[in-house]
Short mmCIF file of C-alpha atoms and ligand atoms in Angstrom, two decimals:
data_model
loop_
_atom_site.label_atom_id
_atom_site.label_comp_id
_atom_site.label_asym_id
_atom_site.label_seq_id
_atom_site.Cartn_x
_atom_site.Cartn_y
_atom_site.Cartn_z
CA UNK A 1 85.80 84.79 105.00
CA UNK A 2 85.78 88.54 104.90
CA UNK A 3 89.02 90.36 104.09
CA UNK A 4 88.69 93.96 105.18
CA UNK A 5 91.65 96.53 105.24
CA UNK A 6 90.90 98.63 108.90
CA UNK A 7 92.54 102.43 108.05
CA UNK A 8 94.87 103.77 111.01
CA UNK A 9 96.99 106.96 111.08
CA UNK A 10 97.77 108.66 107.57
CA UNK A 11 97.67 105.56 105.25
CA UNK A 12 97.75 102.41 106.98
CA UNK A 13 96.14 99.41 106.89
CA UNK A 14 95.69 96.90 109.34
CA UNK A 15 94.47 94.27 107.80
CA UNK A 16 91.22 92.18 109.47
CA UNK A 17 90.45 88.35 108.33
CA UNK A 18 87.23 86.93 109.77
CA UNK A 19 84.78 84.45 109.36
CA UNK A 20 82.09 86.02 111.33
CA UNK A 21 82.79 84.84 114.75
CA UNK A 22 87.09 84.52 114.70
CA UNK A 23 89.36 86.88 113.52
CA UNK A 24 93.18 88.36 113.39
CA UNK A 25 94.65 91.46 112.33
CA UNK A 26 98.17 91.86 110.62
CA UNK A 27 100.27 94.54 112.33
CA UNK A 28 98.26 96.54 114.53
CA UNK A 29 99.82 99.46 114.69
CA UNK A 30 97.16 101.19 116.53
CA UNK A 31 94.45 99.30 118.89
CA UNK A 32 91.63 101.37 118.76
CA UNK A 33 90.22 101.08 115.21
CA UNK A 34 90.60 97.41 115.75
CA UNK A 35 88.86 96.69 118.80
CA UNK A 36 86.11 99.28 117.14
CA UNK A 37 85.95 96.64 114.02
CA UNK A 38 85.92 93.49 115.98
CA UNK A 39 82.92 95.20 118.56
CA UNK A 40 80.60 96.38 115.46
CA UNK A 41 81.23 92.96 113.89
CA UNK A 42 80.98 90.86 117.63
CA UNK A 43 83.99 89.33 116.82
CA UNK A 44 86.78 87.48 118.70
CA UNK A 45 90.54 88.08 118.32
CA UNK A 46 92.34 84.84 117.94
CA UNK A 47 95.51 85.51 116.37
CA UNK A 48 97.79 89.05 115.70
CA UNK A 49 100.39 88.82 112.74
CA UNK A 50 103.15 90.42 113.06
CA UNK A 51 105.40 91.59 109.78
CA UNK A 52 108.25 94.29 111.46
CA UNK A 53 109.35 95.60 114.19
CA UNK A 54 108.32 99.65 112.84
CA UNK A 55 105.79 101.30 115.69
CA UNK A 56 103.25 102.19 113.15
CA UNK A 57 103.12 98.24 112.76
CA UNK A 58 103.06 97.00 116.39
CA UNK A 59 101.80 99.60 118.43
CA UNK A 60 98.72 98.43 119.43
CA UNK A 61 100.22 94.84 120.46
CA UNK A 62 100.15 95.01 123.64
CA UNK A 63 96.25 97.05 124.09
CA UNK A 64 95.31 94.18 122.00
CA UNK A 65 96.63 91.15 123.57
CA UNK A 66 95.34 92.33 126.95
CA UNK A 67 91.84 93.02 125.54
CA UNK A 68 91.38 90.14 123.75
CA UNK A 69 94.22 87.29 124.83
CA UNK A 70 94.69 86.59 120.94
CA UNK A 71 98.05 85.29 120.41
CA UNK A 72 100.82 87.04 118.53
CA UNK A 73 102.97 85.47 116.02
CA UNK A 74 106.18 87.64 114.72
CA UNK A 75 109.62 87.17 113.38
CA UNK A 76 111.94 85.25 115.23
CA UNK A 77 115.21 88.08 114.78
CA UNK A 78 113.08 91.48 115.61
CA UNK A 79 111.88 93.09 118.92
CA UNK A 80 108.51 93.27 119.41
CA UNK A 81 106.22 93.37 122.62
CA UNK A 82 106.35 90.31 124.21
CA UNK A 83 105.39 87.62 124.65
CA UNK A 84 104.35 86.05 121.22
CA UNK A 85 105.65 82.95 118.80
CA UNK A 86 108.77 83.73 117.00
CA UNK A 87 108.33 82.59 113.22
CA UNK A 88 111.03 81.73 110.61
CA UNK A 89 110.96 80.72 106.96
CA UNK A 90 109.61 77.17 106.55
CA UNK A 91 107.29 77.19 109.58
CA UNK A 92 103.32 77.14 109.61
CA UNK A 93 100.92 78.86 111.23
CA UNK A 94 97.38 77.65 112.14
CA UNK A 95 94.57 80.24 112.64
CA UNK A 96 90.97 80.50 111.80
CA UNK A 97 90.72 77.26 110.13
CA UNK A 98 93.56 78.91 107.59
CA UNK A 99 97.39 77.56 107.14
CA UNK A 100 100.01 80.53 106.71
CA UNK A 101 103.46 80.09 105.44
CA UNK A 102 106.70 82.05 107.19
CA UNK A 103 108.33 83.54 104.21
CA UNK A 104 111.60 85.26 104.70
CA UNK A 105 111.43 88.85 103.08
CA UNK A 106 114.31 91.32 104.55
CA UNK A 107 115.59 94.08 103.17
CA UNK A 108 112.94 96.99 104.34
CA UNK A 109 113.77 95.74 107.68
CA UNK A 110 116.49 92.78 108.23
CA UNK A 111 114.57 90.43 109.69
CA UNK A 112 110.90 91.06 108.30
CA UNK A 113 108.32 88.37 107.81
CA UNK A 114 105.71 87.61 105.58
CA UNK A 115 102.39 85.72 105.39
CA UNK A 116 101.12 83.13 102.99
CA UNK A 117 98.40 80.91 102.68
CA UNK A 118 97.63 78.87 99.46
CA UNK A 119 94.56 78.39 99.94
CA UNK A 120 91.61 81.07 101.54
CA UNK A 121 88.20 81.11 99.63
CA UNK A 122 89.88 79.97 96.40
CA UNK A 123 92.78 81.69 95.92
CA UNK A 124 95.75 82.76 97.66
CA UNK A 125 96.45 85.35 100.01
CA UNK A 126 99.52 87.11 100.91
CA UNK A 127 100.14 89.12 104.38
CA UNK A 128 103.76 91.25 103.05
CA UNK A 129 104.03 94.32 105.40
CA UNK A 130 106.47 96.46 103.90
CA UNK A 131 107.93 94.66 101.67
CA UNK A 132 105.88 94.80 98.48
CA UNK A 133 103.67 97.83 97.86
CA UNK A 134 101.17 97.99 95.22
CA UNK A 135 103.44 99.61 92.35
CA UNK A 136 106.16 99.81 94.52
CA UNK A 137 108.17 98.23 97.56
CA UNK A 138 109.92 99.52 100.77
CA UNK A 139 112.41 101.37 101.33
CA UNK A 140 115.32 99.96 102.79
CA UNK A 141 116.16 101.03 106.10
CA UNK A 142 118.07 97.89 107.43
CA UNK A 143 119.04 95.40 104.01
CA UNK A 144 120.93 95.90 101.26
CA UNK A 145 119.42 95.78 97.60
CA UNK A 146 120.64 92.37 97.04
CA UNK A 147 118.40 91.58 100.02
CA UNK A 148 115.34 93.41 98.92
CA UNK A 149 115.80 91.88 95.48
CA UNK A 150 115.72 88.21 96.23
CA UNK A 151 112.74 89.16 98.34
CA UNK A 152 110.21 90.27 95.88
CA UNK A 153 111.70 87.56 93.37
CA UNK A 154 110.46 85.45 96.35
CA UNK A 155 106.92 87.15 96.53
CA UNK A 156 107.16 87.50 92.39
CA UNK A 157 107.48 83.51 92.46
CA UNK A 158 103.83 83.03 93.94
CA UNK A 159 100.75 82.21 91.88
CA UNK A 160 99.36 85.10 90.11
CA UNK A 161 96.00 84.89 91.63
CA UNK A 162 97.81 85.73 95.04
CA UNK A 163 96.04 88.60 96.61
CA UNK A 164 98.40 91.13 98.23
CA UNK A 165 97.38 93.22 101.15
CA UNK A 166 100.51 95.56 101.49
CA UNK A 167 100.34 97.61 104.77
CA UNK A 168 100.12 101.37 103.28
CA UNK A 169 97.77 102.52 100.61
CA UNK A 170 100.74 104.25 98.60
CA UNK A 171 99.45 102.91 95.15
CA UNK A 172 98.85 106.46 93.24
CA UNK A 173 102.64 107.86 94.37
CA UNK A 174 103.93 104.69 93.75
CA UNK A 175 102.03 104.28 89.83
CA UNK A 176 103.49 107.91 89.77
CA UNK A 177 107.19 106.81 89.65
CA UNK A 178 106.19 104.35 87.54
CA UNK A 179 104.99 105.67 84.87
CA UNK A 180 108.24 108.18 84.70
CA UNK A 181 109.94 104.93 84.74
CA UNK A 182 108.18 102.99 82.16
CA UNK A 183 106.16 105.37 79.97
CA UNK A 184 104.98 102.81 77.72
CA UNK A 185 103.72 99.92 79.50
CA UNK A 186 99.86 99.79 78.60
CA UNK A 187 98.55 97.99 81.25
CA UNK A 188 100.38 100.11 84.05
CA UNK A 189 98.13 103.04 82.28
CA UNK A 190 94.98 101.14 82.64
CA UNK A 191 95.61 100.09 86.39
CA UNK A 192 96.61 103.86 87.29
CA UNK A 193 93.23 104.89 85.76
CA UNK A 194 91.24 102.10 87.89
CA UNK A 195 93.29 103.10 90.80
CA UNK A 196 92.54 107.15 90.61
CA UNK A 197 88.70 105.71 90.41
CA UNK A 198 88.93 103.83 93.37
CA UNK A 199 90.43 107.07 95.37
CA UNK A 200 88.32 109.54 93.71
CA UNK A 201 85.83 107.21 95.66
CA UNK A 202 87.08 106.97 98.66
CA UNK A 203 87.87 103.03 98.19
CA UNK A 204 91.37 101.58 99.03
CA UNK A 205 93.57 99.99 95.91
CA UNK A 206 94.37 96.79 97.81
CA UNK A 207 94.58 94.03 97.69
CA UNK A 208 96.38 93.78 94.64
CA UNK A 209 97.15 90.55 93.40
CA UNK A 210 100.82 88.92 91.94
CA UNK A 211 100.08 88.77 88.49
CA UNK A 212 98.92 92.34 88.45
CA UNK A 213 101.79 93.44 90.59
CA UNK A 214 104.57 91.57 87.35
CA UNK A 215 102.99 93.78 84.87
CA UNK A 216 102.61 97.01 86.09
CA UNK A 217 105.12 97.05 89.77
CA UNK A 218 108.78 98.48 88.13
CA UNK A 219 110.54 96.83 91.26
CA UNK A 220 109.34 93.37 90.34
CA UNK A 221 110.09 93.94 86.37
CA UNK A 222 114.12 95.15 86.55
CA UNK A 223 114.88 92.53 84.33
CA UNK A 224 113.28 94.14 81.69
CA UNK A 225 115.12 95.68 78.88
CA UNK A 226 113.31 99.15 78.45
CA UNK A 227 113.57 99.44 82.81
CA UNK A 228 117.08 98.69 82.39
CA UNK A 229 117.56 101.40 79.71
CA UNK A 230 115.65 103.42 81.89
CA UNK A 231 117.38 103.00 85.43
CA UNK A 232 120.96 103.26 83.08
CA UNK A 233 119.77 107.22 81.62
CA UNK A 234 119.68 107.54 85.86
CA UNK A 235 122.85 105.70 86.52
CA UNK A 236 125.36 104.51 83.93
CA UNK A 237 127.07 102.62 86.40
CA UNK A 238 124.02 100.17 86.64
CA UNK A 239 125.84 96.74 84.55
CA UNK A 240 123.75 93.90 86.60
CA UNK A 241 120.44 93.15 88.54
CA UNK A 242 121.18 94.19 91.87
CA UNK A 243 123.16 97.75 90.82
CA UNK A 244 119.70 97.78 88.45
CA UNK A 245 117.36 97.40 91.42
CA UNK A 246 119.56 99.63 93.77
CA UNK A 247 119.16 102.77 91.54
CA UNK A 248 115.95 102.11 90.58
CA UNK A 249 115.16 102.52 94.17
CA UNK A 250 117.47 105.42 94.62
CA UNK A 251 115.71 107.00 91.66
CA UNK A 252 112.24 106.60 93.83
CA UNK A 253 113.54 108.11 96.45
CA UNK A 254 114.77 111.49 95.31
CA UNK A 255 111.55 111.31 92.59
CA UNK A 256 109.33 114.52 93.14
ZN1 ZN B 1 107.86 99.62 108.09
FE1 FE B 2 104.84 100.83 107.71
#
């Protein structure tokens, strides 16, 4: 199979899975640069994942569907062009020989989905939108922390070797933060170095992958005593997970 992240508007990516004749994209937000991927590679759409209901995630639905017929799967409680398969948590998707998992992840967005499959080329793969961003997460426009929280402690739960294809390449802003956050963690210093490479270069930083993500991410590690010191020099109101995770992510988003 051939994983490639397809680069729309300022930092999106829409990702492309293929096996040389079949493919799908996860939120199109734009049609063009996908129907310019799937020409040069004379490849057919079967199948558009849908995370959240945000334009720069679903705007090229509809240019899509009609140029191709592929069939759109989203989540069951958001608007998004019609018509396509409403997915919850617990239900399966078949596409391109691949199973995906629903998984429940709200708090960017209330009712935003994710995509998991155990099982693509040897490893995992994970489809999570907005949610989970390499060194970082979304922000939340519709949930509450608590929300958000149990969300990546969902996505935290998978197998390490889970590659992540988050939707924006934020990774350098988002290692930024971290690093004010957690000034001594070693291997978040090593991955910001590989990850200025990679730009200097032109390359993206994704996927990422789980077990990377619990080292180095400060929004999957608030349960850590020197993040908790951390988050309380912000807020000394912080005196449990989710108050924690709330100001962490209130820190982010006034962090210059
Ligand atoms: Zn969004
Ligand atoms: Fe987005």
């Amino acid at each position: 199979m051939f994983l490639i992240p397809v680069s729309a508007f300022a930092d999106n990516y829409l990702w492309l899975l293929h096996d040389g004749k079949r493919a799908l994209v996860v939120d199109p937000g734009d049609a063009a640069p996908v129907l310019q991927a799937l020409q040069d590679a004379h490849l057919q759409l079967e199948s558009i994942l849908v995370t959240h209901h945000h334009a720069d995630h679903t705007g090229g639905i509809d240019a899509l569907r009609r140029a191709t017929g592929a069939q759109v799967y989203g989540p069951a409680t958001e608007t998004i062009p019609k018509p396509f398969k409403a997915l919850r948590e617990g239900e399966i998707l078949h596409t391109l020989g691949l199973v995906f998992q629903v998984l429940d992840v709200p708090g960017h967005t209330a009712g935003h989905i994710a995509f998991y499959t155990p099982e693509m080329d040897g490893a995992p793969l994970l489809f999570c939108g907005d949610t989970l961003f390499s060194g970082g997460c979304g922000r939340l426009f519709e949930g509450s922390p608590a929300q958000m929280l149990s969300s990546l402690d969902k996505l935290a739960a998978l197998p390490g070797a889970t590659r992540v294809c988050c939707a924006h390449e934020y990774t350098l802003g988002n290692l930024r933060f971290a690093r004010a956050v957690e000034p001594d963690n070693k291997d978040l210093a090593a991955f910001e170095l590989d990850c200025l490479e990679l730009r200097r270069q032109g390359k993206p930083t994704l996927p990422s992958s789980i077990g990377k993500e619990v080292l180095i991410n400060p929004f999957l590690r608030t349960r850590q005593a020197g993040i908790m010191a951390a988050v309380h020099r912000f807020d000394a109101s912080t005196h449990d997970d989710t108050t924690v995770f709330a100001a962490l992510r209130q820190w982010k988003n006034q962090f210059k």
